[in-house]
Coordinates of N, CA and C and ligand atoms in Angstrom, one line a residue:
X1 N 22.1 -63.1 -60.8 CA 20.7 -62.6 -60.8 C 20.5 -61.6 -61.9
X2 N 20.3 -62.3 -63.3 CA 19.9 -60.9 -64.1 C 18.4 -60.2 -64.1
X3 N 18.6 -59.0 -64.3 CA 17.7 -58.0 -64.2 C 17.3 -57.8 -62.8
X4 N 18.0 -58.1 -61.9 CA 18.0 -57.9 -60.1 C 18.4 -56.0 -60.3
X5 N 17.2 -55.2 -59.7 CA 17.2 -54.0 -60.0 C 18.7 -53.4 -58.8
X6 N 19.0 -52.6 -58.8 CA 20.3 -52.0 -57.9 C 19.9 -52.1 -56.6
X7 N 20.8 -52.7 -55.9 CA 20.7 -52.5 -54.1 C 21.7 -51.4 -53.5
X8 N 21.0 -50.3 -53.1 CA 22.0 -49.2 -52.4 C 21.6 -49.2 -50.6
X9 N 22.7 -49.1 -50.0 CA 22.9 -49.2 -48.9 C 23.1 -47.7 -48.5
X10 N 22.1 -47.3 -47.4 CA 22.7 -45.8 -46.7 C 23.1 -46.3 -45.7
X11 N 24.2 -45.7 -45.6 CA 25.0 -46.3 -44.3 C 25.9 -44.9 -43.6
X12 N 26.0 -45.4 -42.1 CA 27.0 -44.6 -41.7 C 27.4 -45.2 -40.7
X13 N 28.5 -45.1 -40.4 CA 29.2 -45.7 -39.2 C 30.0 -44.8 -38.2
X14 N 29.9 -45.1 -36.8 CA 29.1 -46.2 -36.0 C 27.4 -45.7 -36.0
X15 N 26.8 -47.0 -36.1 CA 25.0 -46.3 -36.4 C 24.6 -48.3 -36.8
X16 N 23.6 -48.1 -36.2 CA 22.5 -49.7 -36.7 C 22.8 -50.0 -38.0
X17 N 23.0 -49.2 -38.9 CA 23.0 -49.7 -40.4 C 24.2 -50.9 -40.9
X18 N 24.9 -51.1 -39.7 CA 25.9 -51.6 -39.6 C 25.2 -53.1 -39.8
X19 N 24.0 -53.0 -38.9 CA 23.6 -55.2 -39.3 C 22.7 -55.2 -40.7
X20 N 22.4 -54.0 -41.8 CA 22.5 -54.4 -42.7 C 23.4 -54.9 -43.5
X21 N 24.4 -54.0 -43.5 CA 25.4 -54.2 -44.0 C 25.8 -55.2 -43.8
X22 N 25.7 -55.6 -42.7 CA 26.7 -57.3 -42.3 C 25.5 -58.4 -43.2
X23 N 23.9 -57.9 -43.0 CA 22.9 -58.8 -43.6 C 23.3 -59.0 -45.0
X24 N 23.6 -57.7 -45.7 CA 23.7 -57.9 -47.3 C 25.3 -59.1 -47.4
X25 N 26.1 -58.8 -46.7 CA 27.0 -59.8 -46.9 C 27.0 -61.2 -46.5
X26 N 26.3 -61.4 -46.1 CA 25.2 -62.9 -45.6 C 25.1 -63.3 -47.1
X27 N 24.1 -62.3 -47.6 CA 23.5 -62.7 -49.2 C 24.2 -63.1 -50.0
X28 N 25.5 -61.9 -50.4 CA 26.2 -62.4 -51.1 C 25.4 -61.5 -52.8
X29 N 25.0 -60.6 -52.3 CA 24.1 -59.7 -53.6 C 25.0 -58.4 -53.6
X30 N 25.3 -58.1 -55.1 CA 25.7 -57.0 -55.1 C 25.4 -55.7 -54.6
X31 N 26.0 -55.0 -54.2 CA 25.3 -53.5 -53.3 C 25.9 -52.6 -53.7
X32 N 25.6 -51.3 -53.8 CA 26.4 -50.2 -53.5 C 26.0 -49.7 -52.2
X33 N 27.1 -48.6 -51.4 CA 26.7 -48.1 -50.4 C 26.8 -46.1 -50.7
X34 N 25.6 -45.9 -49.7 CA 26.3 -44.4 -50.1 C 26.2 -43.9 -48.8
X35 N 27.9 -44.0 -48.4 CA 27.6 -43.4 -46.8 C 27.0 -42.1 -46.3
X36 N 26.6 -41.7 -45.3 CA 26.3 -40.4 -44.6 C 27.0 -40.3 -43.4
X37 N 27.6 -38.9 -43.0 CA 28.0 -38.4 -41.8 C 27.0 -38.0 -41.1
X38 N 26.7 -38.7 -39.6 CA 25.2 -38.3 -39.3 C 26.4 -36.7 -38.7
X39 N 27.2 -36.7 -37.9 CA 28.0 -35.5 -37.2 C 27.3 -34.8 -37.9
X40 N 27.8 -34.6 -39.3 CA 27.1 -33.0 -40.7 C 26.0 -33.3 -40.4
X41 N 24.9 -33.8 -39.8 CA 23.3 -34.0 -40.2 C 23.4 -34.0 -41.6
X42 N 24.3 -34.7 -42.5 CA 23.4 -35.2 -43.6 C 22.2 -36.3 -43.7
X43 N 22.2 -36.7 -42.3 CA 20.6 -37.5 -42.9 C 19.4 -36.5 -42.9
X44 N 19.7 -35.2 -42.3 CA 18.6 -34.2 -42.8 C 18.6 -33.4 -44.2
X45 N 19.8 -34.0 -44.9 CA 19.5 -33.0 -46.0 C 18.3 -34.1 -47.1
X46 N 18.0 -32.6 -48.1 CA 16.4 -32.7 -48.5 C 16.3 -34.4 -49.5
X47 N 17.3 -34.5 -49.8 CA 17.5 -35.6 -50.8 C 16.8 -36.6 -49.9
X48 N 17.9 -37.1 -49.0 CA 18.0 -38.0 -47.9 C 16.3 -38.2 -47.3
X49 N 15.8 -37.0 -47.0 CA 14.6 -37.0 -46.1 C 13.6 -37.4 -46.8
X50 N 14.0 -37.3 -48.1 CA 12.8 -37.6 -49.5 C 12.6 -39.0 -49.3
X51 N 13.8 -39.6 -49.2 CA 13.6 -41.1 -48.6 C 13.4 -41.6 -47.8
X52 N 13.8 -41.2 -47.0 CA 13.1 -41.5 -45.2 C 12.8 -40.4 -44.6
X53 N 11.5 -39.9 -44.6 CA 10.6 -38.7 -43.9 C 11.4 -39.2 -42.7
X54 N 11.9 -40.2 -42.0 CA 12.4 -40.2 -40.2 C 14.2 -39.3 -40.2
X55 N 14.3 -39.4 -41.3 CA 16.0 -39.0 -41.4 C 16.8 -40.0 -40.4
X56 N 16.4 -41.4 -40.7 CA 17.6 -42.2 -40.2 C 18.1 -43.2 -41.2
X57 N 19.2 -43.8 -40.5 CA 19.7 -45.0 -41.6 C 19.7 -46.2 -40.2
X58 N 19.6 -47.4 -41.7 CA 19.7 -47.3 -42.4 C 18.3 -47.1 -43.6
X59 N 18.3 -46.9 -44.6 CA 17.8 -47.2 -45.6 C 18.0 -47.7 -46.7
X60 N 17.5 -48.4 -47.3 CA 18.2 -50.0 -48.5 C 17.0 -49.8 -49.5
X61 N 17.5 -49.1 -51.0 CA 16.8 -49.2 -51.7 C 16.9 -50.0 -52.7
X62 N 16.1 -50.9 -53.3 CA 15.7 -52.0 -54.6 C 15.4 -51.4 -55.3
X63 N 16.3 -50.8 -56.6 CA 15.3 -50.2 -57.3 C 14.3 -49.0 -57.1
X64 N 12.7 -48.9 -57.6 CA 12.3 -48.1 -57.0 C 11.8 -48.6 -55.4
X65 N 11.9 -49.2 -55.0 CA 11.8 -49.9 -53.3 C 12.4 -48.7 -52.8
X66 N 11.5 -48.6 -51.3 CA 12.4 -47.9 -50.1 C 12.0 -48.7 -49.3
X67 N 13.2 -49.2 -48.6 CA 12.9 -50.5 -47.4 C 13.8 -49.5 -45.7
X68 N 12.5 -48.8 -45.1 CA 13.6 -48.4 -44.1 C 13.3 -49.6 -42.8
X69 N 13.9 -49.2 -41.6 CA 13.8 -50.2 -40.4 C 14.8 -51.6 -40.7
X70 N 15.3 -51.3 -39.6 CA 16.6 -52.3 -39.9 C 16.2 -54.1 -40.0
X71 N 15.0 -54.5 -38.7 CA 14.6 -55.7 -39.3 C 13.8 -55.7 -40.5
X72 N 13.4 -55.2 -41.3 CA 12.6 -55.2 -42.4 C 13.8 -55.4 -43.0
X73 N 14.8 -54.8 -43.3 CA 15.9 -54.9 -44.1 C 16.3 -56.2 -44.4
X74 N 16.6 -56.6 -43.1 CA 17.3 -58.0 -43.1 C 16.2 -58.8 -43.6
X75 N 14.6 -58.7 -43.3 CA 13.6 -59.8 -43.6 C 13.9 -59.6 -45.1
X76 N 13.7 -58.8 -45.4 CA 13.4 -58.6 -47.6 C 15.0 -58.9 -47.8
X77 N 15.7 -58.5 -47.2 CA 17.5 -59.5 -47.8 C 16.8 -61.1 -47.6
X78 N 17.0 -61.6 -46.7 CA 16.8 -62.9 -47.0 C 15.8 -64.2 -47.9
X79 N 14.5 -63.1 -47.9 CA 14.0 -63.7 -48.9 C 14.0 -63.3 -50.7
X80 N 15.5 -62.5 -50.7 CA 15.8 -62.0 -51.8 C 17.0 -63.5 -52.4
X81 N 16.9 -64.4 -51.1 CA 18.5 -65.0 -52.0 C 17.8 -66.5 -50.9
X82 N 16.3 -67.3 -51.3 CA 16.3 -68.5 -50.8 C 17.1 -69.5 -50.9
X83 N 17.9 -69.4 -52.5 CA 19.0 -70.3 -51.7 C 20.1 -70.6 -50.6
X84 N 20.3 -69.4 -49.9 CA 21.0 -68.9 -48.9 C 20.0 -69.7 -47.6
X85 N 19.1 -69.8 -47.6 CA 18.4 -70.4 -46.2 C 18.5 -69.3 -45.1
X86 N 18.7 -68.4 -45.4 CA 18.8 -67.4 -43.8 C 17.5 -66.8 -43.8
X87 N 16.0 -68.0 -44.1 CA 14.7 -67.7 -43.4 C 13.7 -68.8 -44.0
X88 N 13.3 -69.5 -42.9 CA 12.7 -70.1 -43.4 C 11.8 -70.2 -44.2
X89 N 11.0 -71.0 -45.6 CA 10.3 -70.0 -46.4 C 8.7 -70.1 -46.1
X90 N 8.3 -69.2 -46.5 CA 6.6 -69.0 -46.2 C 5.9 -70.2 -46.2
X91 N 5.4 -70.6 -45.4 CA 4.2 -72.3 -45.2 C 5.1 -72.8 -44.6
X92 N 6.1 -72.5 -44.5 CA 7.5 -73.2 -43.1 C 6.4 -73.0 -41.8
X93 N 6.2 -73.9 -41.1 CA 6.1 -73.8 -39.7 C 7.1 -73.1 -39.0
X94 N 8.2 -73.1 -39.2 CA 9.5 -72.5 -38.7 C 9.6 -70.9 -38.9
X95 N 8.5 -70.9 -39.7 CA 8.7 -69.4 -40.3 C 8.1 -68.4 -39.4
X96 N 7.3 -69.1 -38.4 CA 6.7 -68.4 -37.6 C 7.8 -68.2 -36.3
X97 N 8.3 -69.3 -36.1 CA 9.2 -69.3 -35.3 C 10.7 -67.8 -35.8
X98 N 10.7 -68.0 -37.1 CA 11.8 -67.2 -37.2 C 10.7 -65.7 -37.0
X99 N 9.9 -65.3 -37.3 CA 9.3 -64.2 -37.5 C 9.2 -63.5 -35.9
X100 N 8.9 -64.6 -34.6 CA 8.9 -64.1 -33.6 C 9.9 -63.7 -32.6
X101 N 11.0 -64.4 -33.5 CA 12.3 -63.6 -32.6 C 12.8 -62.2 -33.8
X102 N 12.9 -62.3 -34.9 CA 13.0 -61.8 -35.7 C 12.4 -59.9 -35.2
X103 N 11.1 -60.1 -34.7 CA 10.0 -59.0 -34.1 C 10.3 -58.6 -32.9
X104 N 11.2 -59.9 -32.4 CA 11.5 -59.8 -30.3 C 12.3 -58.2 -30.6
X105 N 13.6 -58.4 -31.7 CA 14.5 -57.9 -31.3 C 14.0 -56.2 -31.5
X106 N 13.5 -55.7 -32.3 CA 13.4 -54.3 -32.4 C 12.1 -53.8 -31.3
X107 N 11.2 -54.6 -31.2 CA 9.8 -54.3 -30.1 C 10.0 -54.7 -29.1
X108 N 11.0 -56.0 -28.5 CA 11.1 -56.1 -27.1 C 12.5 -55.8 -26.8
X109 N 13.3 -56.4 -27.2 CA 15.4 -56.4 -26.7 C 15.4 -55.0 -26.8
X110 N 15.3 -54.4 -27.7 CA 15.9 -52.9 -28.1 C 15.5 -51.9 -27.1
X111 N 14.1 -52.1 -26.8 CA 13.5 -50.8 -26.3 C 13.6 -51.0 -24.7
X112 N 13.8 -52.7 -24.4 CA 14.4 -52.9 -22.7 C 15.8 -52.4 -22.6
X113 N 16.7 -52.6 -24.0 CA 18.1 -51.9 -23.0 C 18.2 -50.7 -23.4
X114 N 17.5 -49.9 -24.2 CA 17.6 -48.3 -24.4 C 17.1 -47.6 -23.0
X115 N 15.6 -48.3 -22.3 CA 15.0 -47.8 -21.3 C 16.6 -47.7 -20.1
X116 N 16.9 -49.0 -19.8 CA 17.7 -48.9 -19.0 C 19.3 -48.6 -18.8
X117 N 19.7 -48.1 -20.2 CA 20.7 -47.2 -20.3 C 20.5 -46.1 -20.2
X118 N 19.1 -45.7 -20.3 CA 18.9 -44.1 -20.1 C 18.3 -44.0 -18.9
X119 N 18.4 -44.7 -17.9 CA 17.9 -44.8 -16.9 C 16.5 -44.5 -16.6
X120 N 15.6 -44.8 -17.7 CA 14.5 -44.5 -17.5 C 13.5 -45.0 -16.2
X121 N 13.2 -44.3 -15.8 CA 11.9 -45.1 -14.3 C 10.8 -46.2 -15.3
X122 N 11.2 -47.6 -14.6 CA 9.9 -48.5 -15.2 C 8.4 -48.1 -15.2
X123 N 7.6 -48.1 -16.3 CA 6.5 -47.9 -16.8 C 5.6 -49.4 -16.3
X124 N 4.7 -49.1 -16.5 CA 3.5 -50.2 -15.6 C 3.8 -51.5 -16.9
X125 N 4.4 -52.8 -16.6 CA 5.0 -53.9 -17.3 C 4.0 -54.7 -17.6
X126 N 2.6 -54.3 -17.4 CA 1.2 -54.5 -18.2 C 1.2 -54.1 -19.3
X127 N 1.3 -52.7 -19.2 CA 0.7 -51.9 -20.5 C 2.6 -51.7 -21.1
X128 N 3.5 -51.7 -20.9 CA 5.0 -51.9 -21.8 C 4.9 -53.1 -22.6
X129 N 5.3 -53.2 -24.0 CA 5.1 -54.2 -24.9 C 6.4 -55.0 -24.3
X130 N 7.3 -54.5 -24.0 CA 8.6 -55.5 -23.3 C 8.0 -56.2 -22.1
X131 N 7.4 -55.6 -21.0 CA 7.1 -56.3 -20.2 C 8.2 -55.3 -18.9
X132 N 9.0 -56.4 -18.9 CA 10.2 -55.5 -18.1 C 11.5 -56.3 -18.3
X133 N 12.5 -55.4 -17.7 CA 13.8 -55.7 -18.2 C 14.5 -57.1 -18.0
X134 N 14.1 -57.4 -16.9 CA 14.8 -59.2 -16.5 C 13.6 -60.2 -17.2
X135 N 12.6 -60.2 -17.5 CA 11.6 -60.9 -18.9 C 12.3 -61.1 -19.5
X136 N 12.7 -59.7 -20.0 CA 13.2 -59.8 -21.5 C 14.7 -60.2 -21.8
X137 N 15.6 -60.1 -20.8 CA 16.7 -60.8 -21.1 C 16.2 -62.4 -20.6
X138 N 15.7 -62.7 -19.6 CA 15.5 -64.2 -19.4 C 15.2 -64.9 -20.8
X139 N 13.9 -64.2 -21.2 CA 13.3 -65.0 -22.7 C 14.6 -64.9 -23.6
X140 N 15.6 -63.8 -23.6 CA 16.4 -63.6 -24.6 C 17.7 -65.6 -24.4
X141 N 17.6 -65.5 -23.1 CA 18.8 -66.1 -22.5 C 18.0 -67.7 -22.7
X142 N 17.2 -68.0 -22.7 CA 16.6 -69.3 -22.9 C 16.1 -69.5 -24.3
X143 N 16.1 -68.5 -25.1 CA 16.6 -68.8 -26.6 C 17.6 -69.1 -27.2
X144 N 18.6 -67.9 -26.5 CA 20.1 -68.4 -27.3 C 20.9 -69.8 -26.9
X145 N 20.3 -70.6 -25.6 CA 20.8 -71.2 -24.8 C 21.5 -72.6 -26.0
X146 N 20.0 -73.4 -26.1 CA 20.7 -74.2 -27.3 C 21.7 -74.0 -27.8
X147 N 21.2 -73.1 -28.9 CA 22.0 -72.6 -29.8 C 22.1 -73.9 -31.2
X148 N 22.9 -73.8 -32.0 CA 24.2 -72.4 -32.3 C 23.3 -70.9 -32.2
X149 N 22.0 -71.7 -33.1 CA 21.3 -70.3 -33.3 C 19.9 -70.2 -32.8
X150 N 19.1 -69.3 -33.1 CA 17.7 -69.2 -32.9 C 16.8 -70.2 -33.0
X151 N 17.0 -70.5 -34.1 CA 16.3 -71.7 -34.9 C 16.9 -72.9 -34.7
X152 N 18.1 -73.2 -34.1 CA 18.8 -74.1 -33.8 C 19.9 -74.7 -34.8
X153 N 19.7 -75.5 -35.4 CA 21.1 -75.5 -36.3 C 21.2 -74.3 -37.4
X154 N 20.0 -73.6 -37.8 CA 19.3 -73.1 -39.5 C 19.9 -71.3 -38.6
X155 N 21.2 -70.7 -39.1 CA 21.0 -69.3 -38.7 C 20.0 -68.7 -39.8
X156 N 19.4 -67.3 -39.2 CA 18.6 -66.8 -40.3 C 19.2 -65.0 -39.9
X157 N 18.2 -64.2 -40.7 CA 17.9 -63.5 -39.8 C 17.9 -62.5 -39.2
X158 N 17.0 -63.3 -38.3 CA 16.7 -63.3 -36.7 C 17.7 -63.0 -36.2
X159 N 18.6 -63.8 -36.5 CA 20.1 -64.1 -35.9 C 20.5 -62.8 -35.5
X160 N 20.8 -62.6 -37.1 CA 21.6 -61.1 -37.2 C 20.6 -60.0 -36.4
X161 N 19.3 -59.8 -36.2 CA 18.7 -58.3 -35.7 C 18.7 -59.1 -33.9
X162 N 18.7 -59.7 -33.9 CA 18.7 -60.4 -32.1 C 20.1 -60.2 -31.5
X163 N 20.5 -61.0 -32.3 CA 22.4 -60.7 -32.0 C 22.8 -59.5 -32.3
X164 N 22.6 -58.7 -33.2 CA 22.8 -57.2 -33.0 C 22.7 -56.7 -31.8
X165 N 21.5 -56.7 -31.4 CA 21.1 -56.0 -30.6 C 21.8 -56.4 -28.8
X166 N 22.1 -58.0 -28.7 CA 22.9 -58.3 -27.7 C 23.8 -57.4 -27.2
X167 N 24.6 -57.8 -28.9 CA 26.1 -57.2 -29.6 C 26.3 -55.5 -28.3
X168 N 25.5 -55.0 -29.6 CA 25.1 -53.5 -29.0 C 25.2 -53.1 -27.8
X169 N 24.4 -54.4 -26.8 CA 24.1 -54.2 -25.7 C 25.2 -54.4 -24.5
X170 N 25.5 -55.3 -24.9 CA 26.7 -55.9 -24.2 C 28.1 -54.9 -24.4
X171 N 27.6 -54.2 -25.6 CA 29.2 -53.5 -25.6 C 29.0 -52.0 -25.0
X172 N 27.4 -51.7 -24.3 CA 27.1 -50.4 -23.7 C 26.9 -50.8 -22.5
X173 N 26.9 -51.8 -21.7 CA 26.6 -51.8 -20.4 C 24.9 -52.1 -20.7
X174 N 23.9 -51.9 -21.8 CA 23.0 -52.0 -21.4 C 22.3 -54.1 -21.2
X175 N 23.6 -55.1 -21.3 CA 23.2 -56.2 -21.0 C 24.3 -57.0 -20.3
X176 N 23.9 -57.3 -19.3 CA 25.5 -58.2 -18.5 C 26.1 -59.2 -19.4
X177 N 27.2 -59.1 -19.1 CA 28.2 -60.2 -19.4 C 28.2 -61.3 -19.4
X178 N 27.1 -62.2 -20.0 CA 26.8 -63.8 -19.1 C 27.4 -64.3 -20.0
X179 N 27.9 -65.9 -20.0 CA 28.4 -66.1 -21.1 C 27.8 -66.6 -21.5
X180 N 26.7 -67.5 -22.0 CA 25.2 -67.7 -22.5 C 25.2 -67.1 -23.6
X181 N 25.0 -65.1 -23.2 CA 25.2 -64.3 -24.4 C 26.3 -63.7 -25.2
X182 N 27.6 -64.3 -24.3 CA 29.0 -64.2 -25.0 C 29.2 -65.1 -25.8
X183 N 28.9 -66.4 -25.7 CA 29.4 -67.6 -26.5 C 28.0 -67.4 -27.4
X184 N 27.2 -67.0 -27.3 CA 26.0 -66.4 -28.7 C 26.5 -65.4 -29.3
X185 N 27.0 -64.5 -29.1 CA 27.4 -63.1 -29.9 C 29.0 -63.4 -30.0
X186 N 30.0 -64.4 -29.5 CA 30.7 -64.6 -30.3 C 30.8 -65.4 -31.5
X187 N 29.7 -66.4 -31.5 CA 29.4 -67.2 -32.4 C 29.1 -66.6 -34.0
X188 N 28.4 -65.5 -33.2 CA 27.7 -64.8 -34.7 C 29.0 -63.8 -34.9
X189 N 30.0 -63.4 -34.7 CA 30.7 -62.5 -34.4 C 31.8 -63.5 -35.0
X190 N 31.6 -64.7 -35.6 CA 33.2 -65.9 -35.9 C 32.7 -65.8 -37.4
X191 N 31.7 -65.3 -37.7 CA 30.8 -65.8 -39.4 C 31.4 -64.7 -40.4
X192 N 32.2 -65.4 -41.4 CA 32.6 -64.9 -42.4 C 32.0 -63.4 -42.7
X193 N 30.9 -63.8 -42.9 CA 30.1 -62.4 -43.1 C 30.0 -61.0 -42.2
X194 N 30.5 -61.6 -41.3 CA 30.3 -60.4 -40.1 C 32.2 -59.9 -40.0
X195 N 32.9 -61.4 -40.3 CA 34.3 -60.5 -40.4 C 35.0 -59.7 -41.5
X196 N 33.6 -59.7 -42.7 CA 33.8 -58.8 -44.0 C 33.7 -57.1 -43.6
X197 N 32.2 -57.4 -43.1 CA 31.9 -56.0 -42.4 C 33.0 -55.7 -41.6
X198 N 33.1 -56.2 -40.5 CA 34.4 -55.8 -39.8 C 35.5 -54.8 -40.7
X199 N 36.1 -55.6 -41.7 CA 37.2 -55.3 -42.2 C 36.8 -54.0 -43.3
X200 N 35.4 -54.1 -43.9 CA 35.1 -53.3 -44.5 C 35.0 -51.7 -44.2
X201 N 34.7 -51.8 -42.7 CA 34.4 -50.4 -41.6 C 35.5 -50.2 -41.3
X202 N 36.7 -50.9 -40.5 CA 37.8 -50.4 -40.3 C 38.8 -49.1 -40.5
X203 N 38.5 -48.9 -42.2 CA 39.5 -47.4 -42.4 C 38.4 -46.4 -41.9
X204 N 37.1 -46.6 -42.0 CA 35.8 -46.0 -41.0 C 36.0 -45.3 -39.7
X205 N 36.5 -46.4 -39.1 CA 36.4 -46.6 -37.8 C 37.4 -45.4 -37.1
Ligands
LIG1 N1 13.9 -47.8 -36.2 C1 15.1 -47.6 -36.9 C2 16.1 -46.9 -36.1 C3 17.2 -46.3 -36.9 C4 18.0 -45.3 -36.2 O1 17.6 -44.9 -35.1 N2 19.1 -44.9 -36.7 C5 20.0 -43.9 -36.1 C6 21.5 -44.4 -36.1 S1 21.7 -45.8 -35.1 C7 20.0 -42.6 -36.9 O2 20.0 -42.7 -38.1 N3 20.1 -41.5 -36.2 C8 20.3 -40.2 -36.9 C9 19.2 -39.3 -36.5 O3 18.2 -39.6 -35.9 O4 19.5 -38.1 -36.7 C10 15.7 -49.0 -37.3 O5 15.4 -50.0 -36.6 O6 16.3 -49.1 -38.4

């Protein structure tokens, strides 16, 4: 890719920034990373905040780009490398399809198992954009069912912010053990890309 402006990675580990990180190695695009210790609160120092008024990671800048939110990340990676296929492209009918699990995961999966790891008392499942907690894993569980992936043969993704978020969940207690969603998050969890990160975080870890 000549004249492809610099891709930097804020990252810290253990922290969400982790499924960018696994996203950019999907691509296959050169990156730098510049880690943060959230422990120090360096994501509050003034540099850092300049970039993300929220003081979280991750954050992924292009150049002059600031891309925060972790599905946004993954969406603008993949349509940075269409030959890679990890989204279907715009006038895709499919595209709509990838866009709506793509959205499940940070507006509906995230915010049903954060409620019920913190034990939160359910809110009226009218007005909750999740609905409520067994919805939202059923719809989760008759997605991944097919398989391999979202989309069915085509991973995108979706993949990566849905399967995160399983990932996550399953390894906090905040989603049972079915194997529906074990044989889906081990799936995504066998992909070259995700055993780079792995190996990459390790002296991290
Ligand atoms: N909505 C953001 C959430 C990012 C987020 O909460 N990051 C956490 C780490 S997992 C963080 O930076 N926490 C540090 C802090 O808030 O001080 C996304 O989806 O990327």
């Amino acid at each position: 890719l000549p004249h492809h402006p610099e891709i930097v990675l804020y990252h810290a580990f253990p922290s969400r920034s982790i499924i960018a990180l696994w996203m950019l190695e999907e691509t296959g695009l050169p990156f730098r990373i510049e880690r943060l210790d959230l422990q120090k609160e360096e994501q509050r120092s003034p540099g850092f905040m300049k970039l993300n008024t929220m003081g979280k990671v991750p954050v992924l800048t292009c150049g002059e780009t600031v891309i925060t939110e972790t599905a946004a990340i993954c969406a603008f990676l993949a349509d940075a490398v269409p030959e890679r296929e990890l989204a279907p492209p715009p006038g895709d009918p499919r595209r709509g399809t990838y866009y709506r699990w793509l959205f499940f995961g940070p507006s509906c999966l995230e915010p049903a198992i954060t409620d019920r790891m913190m034990e939160r008392p359910p809110a009226s499942s009218t007005a909750l954009g999740y609905g409520d907690y067994d919805r939202v894993l059923s719809t989760v569980r008759g997605v991944v069912q097919p398989g391999p992936y979202l989309l069915g043969q085509q991973f995108t993704a979706a993949d990566v912010v849905l399967g995160s978020g399983l990932r996550w969940g399953m390894m906090f207690g905040g989603v049972p053990e079915e194997p529906e969603f074990r044989a889906y998050v081990d799936r995504l969890s066998a992909r070259p890309a995700w055993q780079r990160t792995e190996a990459r975080e390790k002296p991290a870890a």
